[in-house]
PDB file of C-alpha atoms and ligand atoms in Angstrom:
ATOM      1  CA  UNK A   1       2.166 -12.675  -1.418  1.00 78.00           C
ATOM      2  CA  UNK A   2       2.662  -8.598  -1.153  1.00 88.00           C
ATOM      3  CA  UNK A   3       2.190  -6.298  -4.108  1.00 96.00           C
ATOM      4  CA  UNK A   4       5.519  -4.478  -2.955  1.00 96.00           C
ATOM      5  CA  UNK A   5       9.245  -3.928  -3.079  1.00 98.00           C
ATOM      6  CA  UNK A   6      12.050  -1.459  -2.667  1.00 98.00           C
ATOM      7  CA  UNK A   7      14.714  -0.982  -5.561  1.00 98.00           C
ATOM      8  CA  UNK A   8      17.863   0.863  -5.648  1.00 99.00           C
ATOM      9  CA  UNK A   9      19.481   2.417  -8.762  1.00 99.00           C
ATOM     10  CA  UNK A  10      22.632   2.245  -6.678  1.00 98.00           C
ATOM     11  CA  UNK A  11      25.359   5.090  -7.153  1.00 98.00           C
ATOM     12  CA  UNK A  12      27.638   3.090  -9.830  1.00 97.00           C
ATOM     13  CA  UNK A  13      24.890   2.724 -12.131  1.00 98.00           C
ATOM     14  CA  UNK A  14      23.599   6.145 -11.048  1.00 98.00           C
ATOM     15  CA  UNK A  15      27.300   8.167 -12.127  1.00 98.00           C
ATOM     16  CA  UNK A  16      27.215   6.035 -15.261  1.00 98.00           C
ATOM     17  CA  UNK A  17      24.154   7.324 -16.691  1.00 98.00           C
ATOM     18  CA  UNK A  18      21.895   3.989 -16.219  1.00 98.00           C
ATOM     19  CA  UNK A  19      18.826   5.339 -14.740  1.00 98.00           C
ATOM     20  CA  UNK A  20      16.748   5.549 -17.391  1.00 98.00           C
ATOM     21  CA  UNK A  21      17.516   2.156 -19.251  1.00 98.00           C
ATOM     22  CA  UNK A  22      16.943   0.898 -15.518  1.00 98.00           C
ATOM     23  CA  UNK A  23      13.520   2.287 -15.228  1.00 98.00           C
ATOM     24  CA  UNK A  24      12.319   1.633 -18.618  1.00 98.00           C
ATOM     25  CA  UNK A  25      12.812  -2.462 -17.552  1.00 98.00           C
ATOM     26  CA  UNK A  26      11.291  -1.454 -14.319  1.00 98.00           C
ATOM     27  CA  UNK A  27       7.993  -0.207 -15.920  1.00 98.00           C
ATOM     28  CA  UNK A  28       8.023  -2.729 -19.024  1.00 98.00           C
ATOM     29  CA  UNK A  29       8.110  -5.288 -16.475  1.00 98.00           C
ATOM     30  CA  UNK A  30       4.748  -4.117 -14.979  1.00 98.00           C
ATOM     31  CA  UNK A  31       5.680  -2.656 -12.113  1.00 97.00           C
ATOM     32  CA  UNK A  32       3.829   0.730 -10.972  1.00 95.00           C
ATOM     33  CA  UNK A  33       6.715   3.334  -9.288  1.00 95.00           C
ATOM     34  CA  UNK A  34       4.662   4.658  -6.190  1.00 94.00           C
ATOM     35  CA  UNK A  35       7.245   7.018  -4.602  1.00 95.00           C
ATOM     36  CA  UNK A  36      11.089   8.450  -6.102  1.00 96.00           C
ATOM     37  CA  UNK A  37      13.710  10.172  -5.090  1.00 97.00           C
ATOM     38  CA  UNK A  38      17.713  10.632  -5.834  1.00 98.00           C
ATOM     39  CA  UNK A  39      19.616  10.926  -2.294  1.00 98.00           C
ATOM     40  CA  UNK A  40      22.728  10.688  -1.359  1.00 98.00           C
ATOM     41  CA  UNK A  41      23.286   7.690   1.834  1.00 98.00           C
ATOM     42  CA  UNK A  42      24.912   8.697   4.704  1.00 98.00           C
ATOM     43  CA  UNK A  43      27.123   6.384   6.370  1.00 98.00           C
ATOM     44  CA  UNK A  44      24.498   5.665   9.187  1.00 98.00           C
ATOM     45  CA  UNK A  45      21.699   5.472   6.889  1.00 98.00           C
ATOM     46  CA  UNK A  46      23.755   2.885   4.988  1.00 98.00           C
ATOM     47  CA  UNK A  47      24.703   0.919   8.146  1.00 98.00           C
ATOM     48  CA  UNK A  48      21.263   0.910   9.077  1.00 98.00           C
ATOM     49  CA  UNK A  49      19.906  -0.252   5.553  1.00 98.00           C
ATOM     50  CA  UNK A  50      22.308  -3.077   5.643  1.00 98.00           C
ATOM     51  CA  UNK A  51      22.798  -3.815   9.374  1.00 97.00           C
ATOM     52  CA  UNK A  52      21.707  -7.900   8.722  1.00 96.00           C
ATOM     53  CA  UNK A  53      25.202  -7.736   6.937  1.00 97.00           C
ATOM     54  CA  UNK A  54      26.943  -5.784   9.785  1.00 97.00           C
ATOM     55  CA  UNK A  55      29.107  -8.745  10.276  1.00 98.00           C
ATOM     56  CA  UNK A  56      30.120 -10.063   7.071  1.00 98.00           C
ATOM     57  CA  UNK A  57      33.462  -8.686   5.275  1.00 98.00           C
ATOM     58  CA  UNK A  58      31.960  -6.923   2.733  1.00 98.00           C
ATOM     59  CA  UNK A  59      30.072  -4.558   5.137  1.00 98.00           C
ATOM     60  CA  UNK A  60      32.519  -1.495   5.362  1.00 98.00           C
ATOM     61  CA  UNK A  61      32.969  -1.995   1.412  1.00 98.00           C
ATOM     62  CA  UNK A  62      29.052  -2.114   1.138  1.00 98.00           C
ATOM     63  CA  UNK A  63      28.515   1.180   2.991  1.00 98.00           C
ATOM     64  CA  UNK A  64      31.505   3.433   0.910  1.00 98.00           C
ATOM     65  CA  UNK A  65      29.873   1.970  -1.964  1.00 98.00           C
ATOM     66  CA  UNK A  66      26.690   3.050  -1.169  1.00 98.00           C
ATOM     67  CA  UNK A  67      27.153   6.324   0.051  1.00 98.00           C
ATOM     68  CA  UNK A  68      29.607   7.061  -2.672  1.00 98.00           C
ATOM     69  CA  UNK A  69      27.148   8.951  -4.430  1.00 98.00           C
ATOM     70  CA  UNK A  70      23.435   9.793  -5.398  1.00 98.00           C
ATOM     71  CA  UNK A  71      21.761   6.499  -5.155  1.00 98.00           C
ATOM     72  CA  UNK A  72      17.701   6.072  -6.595  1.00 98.00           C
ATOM     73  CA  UNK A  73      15.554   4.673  -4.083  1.00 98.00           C
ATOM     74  CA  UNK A  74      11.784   3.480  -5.782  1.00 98.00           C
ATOM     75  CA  UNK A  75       8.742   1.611  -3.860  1.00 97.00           C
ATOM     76  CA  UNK A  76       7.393  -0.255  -6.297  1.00 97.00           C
ATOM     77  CA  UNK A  77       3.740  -1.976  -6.765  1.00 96.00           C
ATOM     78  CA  UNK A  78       2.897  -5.359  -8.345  1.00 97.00           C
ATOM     79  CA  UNK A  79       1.584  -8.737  -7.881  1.00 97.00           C
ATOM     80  CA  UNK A  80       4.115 -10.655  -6.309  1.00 97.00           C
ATOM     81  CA  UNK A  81       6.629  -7.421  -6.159  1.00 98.00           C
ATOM     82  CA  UNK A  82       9.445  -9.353  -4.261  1.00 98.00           C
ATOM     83  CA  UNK A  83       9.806 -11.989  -6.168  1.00 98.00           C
ATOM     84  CA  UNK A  84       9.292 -10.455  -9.563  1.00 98.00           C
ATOM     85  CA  UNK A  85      11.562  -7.611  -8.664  1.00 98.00           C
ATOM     86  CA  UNK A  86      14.050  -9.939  -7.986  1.00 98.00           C
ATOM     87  CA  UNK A  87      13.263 -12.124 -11.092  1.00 98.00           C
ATOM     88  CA  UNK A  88      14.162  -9.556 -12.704  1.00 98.00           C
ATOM     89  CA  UNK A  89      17.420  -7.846 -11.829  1.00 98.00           C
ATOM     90  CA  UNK A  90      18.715 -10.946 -11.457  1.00 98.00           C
ATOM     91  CA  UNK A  91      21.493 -12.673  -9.025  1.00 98.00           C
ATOM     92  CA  UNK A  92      23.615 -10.646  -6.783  1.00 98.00           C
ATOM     93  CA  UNK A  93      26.450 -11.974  -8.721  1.00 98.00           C
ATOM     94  CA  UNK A  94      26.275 -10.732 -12.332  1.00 98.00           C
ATOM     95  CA  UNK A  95      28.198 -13.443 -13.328  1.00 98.00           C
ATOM     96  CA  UNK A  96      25.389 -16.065 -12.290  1.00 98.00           C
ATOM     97  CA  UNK A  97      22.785 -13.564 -13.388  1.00 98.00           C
ATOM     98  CA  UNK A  98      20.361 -14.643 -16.299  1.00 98.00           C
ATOM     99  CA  UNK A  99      20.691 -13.287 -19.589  1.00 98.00           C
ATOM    100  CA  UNK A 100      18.678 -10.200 -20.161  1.00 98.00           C
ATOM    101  CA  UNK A 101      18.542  -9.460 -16.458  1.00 98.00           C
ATOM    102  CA  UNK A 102      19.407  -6.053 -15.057  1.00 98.00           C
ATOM    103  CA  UNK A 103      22.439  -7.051 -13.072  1.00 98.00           C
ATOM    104  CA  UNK A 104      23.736  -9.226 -16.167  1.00 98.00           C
ATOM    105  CA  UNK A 105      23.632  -6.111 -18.153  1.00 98.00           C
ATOM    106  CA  UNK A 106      24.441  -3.044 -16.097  1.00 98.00           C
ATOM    107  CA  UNK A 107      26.631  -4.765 -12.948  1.00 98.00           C
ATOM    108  CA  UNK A 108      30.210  -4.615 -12.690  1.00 98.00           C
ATOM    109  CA  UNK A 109      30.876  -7.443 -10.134  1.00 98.00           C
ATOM    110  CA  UNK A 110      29.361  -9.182  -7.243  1.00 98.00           C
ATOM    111  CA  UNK A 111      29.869  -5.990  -5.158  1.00 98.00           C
ATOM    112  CA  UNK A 112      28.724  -3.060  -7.632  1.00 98.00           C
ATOM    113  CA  UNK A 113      25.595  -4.545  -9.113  1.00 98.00           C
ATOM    114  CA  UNK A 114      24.000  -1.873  -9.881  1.00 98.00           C
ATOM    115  CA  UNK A 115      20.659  -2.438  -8.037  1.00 99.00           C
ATOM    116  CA  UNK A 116      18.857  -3.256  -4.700  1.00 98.00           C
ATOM    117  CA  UNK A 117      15.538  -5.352  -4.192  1.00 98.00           C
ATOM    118  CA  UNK A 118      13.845  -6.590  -0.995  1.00 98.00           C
ATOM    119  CA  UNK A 119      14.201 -10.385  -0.160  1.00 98.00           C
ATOM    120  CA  UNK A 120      10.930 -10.385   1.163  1.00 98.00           C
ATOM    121  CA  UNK A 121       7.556  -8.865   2.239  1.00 97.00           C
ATOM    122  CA  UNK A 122       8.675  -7.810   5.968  1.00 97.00           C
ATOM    123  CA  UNK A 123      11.824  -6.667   4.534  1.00 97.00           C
ATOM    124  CA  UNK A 124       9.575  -4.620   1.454  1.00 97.00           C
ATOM    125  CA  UNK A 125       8.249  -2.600   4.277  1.00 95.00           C
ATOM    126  CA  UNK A 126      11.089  -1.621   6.632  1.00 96.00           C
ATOM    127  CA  UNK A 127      13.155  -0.642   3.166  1.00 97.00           C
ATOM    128  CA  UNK A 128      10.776   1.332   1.923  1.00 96.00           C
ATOM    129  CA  UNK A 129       9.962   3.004   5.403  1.00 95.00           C
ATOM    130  CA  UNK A 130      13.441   3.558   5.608  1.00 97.00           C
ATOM    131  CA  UNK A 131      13.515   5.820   2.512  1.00 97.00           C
ATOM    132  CA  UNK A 132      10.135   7.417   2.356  1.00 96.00           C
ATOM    133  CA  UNK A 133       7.492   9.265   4.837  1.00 92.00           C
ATOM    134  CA  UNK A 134       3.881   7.852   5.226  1.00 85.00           C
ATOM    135  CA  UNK A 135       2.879  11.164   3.336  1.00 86.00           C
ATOM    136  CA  UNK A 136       5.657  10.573   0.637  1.00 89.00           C
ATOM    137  CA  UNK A 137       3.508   6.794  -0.340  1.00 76.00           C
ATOM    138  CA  UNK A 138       2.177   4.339   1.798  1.00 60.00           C
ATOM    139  CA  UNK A 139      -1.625   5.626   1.376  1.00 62.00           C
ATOM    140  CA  UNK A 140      -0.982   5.095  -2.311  1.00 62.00           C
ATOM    141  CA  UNK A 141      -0.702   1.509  -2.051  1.00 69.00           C
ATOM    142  CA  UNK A 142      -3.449  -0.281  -3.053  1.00 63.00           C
ATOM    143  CA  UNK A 143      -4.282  -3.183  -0.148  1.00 58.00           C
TER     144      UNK A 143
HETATM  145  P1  IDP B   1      21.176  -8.822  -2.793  1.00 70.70           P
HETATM  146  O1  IDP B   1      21.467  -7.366  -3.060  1.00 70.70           O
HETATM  147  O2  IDP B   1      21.109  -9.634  -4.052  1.00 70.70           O
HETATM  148  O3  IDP B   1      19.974  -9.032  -1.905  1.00 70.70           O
HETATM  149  P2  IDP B   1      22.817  -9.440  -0.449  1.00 70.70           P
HETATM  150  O4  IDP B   1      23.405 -10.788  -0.162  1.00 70.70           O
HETATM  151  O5  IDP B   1      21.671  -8.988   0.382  1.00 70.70           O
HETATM  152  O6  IDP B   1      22.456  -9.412  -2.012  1.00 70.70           O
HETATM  153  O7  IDP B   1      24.007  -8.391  -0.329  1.00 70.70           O
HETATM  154  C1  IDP B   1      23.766  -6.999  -0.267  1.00 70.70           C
HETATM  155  C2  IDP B   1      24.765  -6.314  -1.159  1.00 70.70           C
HETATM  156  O8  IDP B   1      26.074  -6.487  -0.619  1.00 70.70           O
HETATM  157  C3  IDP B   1      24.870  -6.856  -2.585  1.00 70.70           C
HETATM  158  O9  IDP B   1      23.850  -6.383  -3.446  1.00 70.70           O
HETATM  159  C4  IDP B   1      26.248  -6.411  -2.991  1.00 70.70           C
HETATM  160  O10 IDP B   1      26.285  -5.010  -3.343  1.00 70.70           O
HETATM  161  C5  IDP B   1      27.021  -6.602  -1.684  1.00 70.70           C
HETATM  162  N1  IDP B   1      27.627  -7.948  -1.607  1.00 70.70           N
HETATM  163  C6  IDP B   1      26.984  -9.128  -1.398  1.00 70.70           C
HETATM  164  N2  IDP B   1      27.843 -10.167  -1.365  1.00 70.70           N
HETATM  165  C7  IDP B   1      29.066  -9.618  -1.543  1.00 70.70           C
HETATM  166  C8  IDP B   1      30.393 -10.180  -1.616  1.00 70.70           C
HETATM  167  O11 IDP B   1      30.605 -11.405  -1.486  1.00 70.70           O
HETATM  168  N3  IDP B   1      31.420  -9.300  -1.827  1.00 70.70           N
HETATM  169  C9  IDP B   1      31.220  -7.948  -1.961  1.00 70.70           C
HETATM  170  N4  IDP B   1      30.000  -7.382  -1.895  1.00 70.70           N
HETATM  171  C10 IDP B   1      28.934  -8.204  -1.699  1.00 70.70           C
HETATM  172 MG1   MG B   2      19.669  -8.557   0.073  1.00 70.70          MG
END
């Protein structure tokens, strides 16, 4: 079980002024924010953040989306990151997303829901190499 996770504050939820509410759930829920930054995706960095999708329709749709503006990338630390992460931002779908969950109160639709998480520890650690230097964090993890 790893300690942690990469989030998005993806660019919808970004534009409409979300961040904060979003990172106030983030650090009520226990989680520690390790490393931060607002960028803005290029299309290769998206198609490489989301190449396990590169075949599914939604993939072009997936990558304007997310480089349609400044997105929030955050590594995040806490016992059993991934799965409390996901616990709570809730399903992909907002729709099927628990009550009180970020997704069921910030998402739009099954496509602009407002936030990423890892799906699991391997993932954790490409995703957040992806969007932040050795210097930038990983020393700061505590193993
Ligand atoms: P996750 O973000 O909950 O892990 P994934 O299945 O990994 O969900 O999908 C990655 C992202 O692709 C989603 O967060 C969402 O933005 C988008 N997406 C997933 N499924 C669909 C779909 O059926 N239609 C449109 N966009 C989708
Ligand atoms: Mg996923």
């Amino acid at each position: 079980m790893g300690n942690k996770t990469l989030a998005i504050i993806k660019p919808d939820a970004v534009q409409k002024d979300y961040t904060g509410s979003i990172i106030s759930m983030i650090i009520k829920a226990g989680f520690k924010i390790k490393a931060m930054k607002m960028t803005q995706l290029t299309k290769s960095s998206a198609e490489g953040f989301y190449s396990v999708h590169k075949e599914r329709s939604f993939f072009k749709d997936l990558v304007a989306y997310m480089t349609s503006g400044p997105c929030i990338p955050m590594a995040l630390e806490r016992e059993n990151a991934v799965e409390e992460y996901r616990k709570l931002i809730g399903a992909t779908d907002p729709k099927k997303a628990a009550e009180g969950t970020v997704r069921k109160l910030f998402a739009v639709d099954i496509q602009l829901n407002a936030v990423h998480g890892s799906d699991s520890d391997e993932n954790a650690e490409k995703e957040i190499a992806h969007f932040f230097s050795k210097d930038e964090l990983l020393n700061n993890f505590t193993e």
